[in-house]
mmCIF file of C-alpha atoms in Angstrom:
data_model
loop_
_atom_site.group_PDB
_atom_site.id
_atom_site.type_symbol
_atom_site.label_atom_id
_atom_site.label_comp_id
_atom_site.label_asym_id
_atom_site.label_seq_id
_atom_site.Cartn_x
_atom_site.Cartn_y
_atom_site.Cartn_z
ATOM 1 C CA UNK A 269 28.957 19.110 -4.173
ATOM 2 C CA UNK A 270 27.628 16.329 -1.958
ATOM 3 C CA UNK A 271 24.131 15.054 -2.640
ATOM 4 C CA UNK A 272 21.977 15.229 0.470
ATOM 5 C CA UNK A 273 19.413 12.510 0.991
ATOM 6 C CA UNK A 274 16.616 12.455 3.526
ATOM 7 C CA UNK A 275 18.654 10.326 5.915
ATOM 8 C CA UNK A 276 21.791 12.476 5.667
ATOM 9 C CA UNK A 277 20.259 15.965 5.729
ATOM 10 C CA UNK A 278 21.543 17.725 8.880
ATOM 11 C CA UNK A 279 18.099 19.006 9.933
ATOM 12 C CA UNK A 280 16.201 15.744 9.312
ATOM 13 C CA UNK A 281 17.100 13.432 12.173
ATOM 14 C CA UNK A 282 15.756 9.894 12.406
ATOM 15 C CA UNK A 283 14.275 9.695 8.888
ATOM 16 C CA UNK A 284 16.481 6.850 7.668
ATOM 17 C CA UNK A 285 13.579 4.382 7.858
ATOM 18 C CA UNK A 286 11.409 6.672 5.713
ATOM 19 C CA UNK A 287 14.118 6.779 3.077
ATOM 20 C CA UNK A 288 14.327 2.950 3.093
ATOM 21 C CA UNK A 289 10.518 2.745 2.717
ATOM 22 C CA UNK A 290 10.635 5.071 -0.285
ATOM 23 C CA UNK A 291 13.370 2.987 -1.902
ATOM 24 C CA UNK A 292 11.470 -0.243 -1.247
ATOM 25 C CA UNK A 293 8.289 1.255 -2.666
ATOM 26 C CA UNK A 294 10.094 2.281 -5.840
ATOM 27 C CA UNK A 295 11.469 -1.261 -6.238
ATOM 28 C CA UNK A 296 8.211 -3.044 -5.396
ATOM 29 C CA UNK A 297 7.657 -4.066 -9.011
ATOM 30 C CA UNK A 298 4.067 -2.878 -9.230
ATOM 31 C CA UNK A 299 2.996 -3.207 -12.820
ATOM 32 C CA UNK A 300 -0.103 -1.654 -14.311
ATOM 33 C CA UNK A 301 -2.250 -4.637 -13.359
ATOM 34 C CA UNK A 302 -4.704 -4.502 -11.818
ATOM 35 C CA UNK A 303 -5.698 -0.871 -12.238
ATOM 36 C CA UNK A 304 -6.585 0.949 -9.029
ATOM 37 C CA UNK A 305 -7.875 4.217 -7.581
ATOM 38 C CA UNK A 306 -6.942 5.918 -4.325
ATOM 39 C CA UNK A 307 -9.466 8.379 -2.961
ATOM 40 C CA UNK A 308 -9.600 10.488 0.159
ATOM 41 C CA UNK A 309 -12.966 9.829 1.769
ATOM 42 C CA UNK A 310 -12.524 12.276 4.680
ATOM 43 C CA UNK A 311 -9.754 14.249 6.355
ATOM 44 C CA UNK A 312 -8.559 11.086 8.091
ATOM 45 C CA UNK A 313 -9.625 8.245 5.799
ATOM 46 C CA UNK A 314 -8.788 6.820 2.381
ATOM 47 C CA UNK A 315 -10.082 4.081 0.119
ATOM 48 C CA UNK A 316 -8.040 2.004 -2.303
ATOM 49 C CA UNK A 317 -10.138 0.378 -5.047
ATOM 50 C CA UNK A 318 -8.708 -2.327 -7.309
ATOM 51 C CA UNK A 319 -10.421 -3.646 -10.439
ATOM 52 C CA UNK A 320 -10.319 -7.405 -9.840
ATOM 53 C CA UNK A 321 -12.942 -8.726 -12.256
ATOM 54 C CA UNK A 322 -12.843 -12.517 -12.435
ATOM 55 C CA UNK A 323 -11.351 -12.941 -8.960
ATOM 56 C CA UNK A 324 -13.371 -14.439 -6.120
ATOM 57 C CA UNK A 325 -12.821 -13.382 -2.521
ATOM 58 C CA UNK A 326 -10.981 -16.674 -1.953
ATOM 59 C CA UNK A 327 -8.537 -15.803 -4.772
ATOM 60 C CA UNK A 328 -7.415 -12.633 -2.954
ATOM 61 C CA UNK A 329 -5.345 -11.986 0.157
ATOM 62 C CA UNK A 330 -4.694 -8.738 1.989
ATOM 63 C CA UNK A 331 -1.852 -8.452 4.487
ATOM 64 C CA UNK A 332 0.144 -5.737 6.226
ATOM 65 C CA UNK A 333 3.854 -6.545 6.200
ATOM 66 C CA UNK A 334 6.348 -4.122 7.733
ATOM 67 C CA UNK A 335 4.129 -1.030 7.181
ATOM 68 C CA UNK A 336 3.218 -2.113 3.652
ATOM 69 C CA UNK A 337 -0.277 -3.067 2.550
ATOM 70 C CA UNK A 338 0.125 -6.061 0.243
ATOM 71 C CA UNK A 339 -2.795 -7.212 -1.912
ATOM 72 C CA UNK A 340 -2.291 -10.452 -3.811
ATOM 73 C CA UNK A 341 -4.486 -12.220 -6.313
ATOM 74 C CA UNK A 342 -4.100 -15.749 -7.631
ATOM 75 C CA UNK A 343 -6.643 -17.450 -9.895
ATOM 76 C CA UNK A 344 -6.685 -21.141 -10.576
ATOM 77 C CA UNK A 345 -6.285 -21.944 -14.273
ATOM 78 C CA UNK A 346 -9.477 -23.825 -15.138
ATOM 79 C CA UNK A 347 -8.678 -24.058 -18.851
ATOM 80 C CA UNK A 348 -7.809 -27.769 -18.793
ATOM 81 C CA UNK A 349 -10.002 -29.755 -21.107
ATOM 82 C CA UNK A 350 -11.456 -26.602 -22.665
ATOM 83 C CA UNK A 351 -10.796 -25.503 -26.237
ATOM 84 C CA UNK A 352 -10.427 -21.741 -26.612
ATOM 85 C CA UNK A 353 -10.822 -20.181 -30.049
ATOM 86 C CA UNK A 354 -9.557 -16.956 -28.521
ATOM 87 C CA UNK A 355 -8.215 -16.480 -25.009
ATOM 88 C CA UNK A 356 -8.035 -12.848 -24.015
ATOM 89 C CA UNK A 357 -8.922 -13.359 -20.353
ATOM 90 C CA UNK A 358 -5.955 -15.042 -18.744
ATOM 91 C CA UNK A 359 -5.771 -16.501 -15.268
ATOM 92 C CA UNK A 360 -3.249 -14.007 -13.993
ATOM 93 C CA UNK A 361 -1.742 -13.444 -10.588
ATOM 94 C CA UNK A 362 -0.736 -10.077 -9.170
ATOM 95 C CA UNK A 363 0.759 -8.351 -6.174
ATOM 96 C CA UNK A 364 0.148 -4.675 -5.378
ATOM 97 C CA UNK A 365 1.930 -2.955 -2.504
ATOM 98 C CA UNK A 366 1.207 0.374 -0.838
ATOM 99 C CA UNK A 367 3.509 1.901 1.790
ATOM 100 C CA UNK A 368 1.564 3.008 4.869
ATOM 101 C CA UNK A 369 2.571 5.966 7.021
ATOM 102 C CA UNK A 370 2.785 5.536 10.776
ATOM 103 C CA UNK A 371 -0.682 5.795 12.248
ATOM 104 C CA UNK A 372 -2.484 4.539 9.125
ATOM 105 C CA UNK A 373 -4.540 1.443 9.864
ATOM 106 C CA UNK A 374 -6.226 -0.926 7.424
ATOM 107 C CA UNK A 375 -9.943 -1.249 8.081
ATOM 108 C CA UNK A 376 -12.585 -3.103 6.147
ATOM 109 C CA UNK A 377 -12.199 -4.770 2.741
ATOM 110 C CA UNK A 378 -15.290 -5.256 0.564
ATOM 111 C CA UNK A 379 -15.819 -6.901 -2.854
ATOM 112 C CA UNK A 380 -18.505 -5.245 -4.976
ATOM 113 C CA UNK A 381 -19.194 -5.682 -8.701
ATOM 114 C CA UNK A 382 -15.646 -6.809 -9.541
ATOM 115 C CA UNK A 383 -14.061 -4.060 -7.429
ATOM 116 C CA UNK A 384 -12.113 -4.625 -4.223
ATOM 117 C CA UNK A 385 -12.406 -1.700 -1.794
ATOM 118 C CA UNK A 386 -9.915 -1.418 1.069
ATOM 119 C CA UNK A 387 -10.571 1.311 3.636
ATOM 120 C CA UNK A 388 -7.746 3.005 5.534
ATOM 121 C CA UNK A 389 -7.928 5.357 8.498
ATOM 122 C CA UNK A 390 -5.315 7.713 9.838
ATOM 123 C CA UNK A 391 -5.110 8.420 13.563
ATOM 124 C CA UNK A 392 -5.508 12.063 14.531
ATOM 125 C CA UNK A 393 -2.011 13.234 15.468
ATOM 126 C CA UNK A 394 -1.667 14.639 18.960
ATOM 127 C CA UNK A 395 0.026 17.994 19.365
ATOM 128 C CA UNK A 396 2.607 17.527 22.082
ATOM 129 C CA UNK A 397 4.654 20.353 23.559
ATOM 130 C CA UNK A 398 7.551 19.168 25.652
ATOM 131 C CA UNK A 399 9.676 21.512 27.744
ATOM 132 C CA UNK A 400 13.260 20.394 28.284
ATOM 133 C CA UNK A 401 14.895 21.505 31.521
ATOM 134 C CA UNK A 402 18.349 22.980 31.144
ATOM 135 C CA UNK A 403 20.752 21.776 33.830
ATOM 136 C CA UNK A 404 23.850 23.619 35.011
ATOM 137 C CA UNK A 405 27.040 21.892 33.977
#
């Protein structure tokens, strides 16, 4: 029995790119840091919230690369010349990626109390009915 994938299913035409996005998302290497929430704020909007305590706005970057939202954090290690008896808070970098569907746009990003909020909006899809004329052969 042949395994059907999204891109090879006979009734799913043109979904090869979606399959590649799913594979890339699975391989993105997202670890558990930093923790995050995704909430639906309305029928057409979402908010991603990352816990980024210790990061300043200048330590963070948010980009959209090939339909992926990429959030990166990089802190400078200011531990030189300091003597730590215990160091449980490390200067740690991260990269979190989220695959965006067509029509999803990244809006505002806000830092608040150690949380980074990134708002997303989804365009209302238009219902299009197209009639195809049948020609005589």
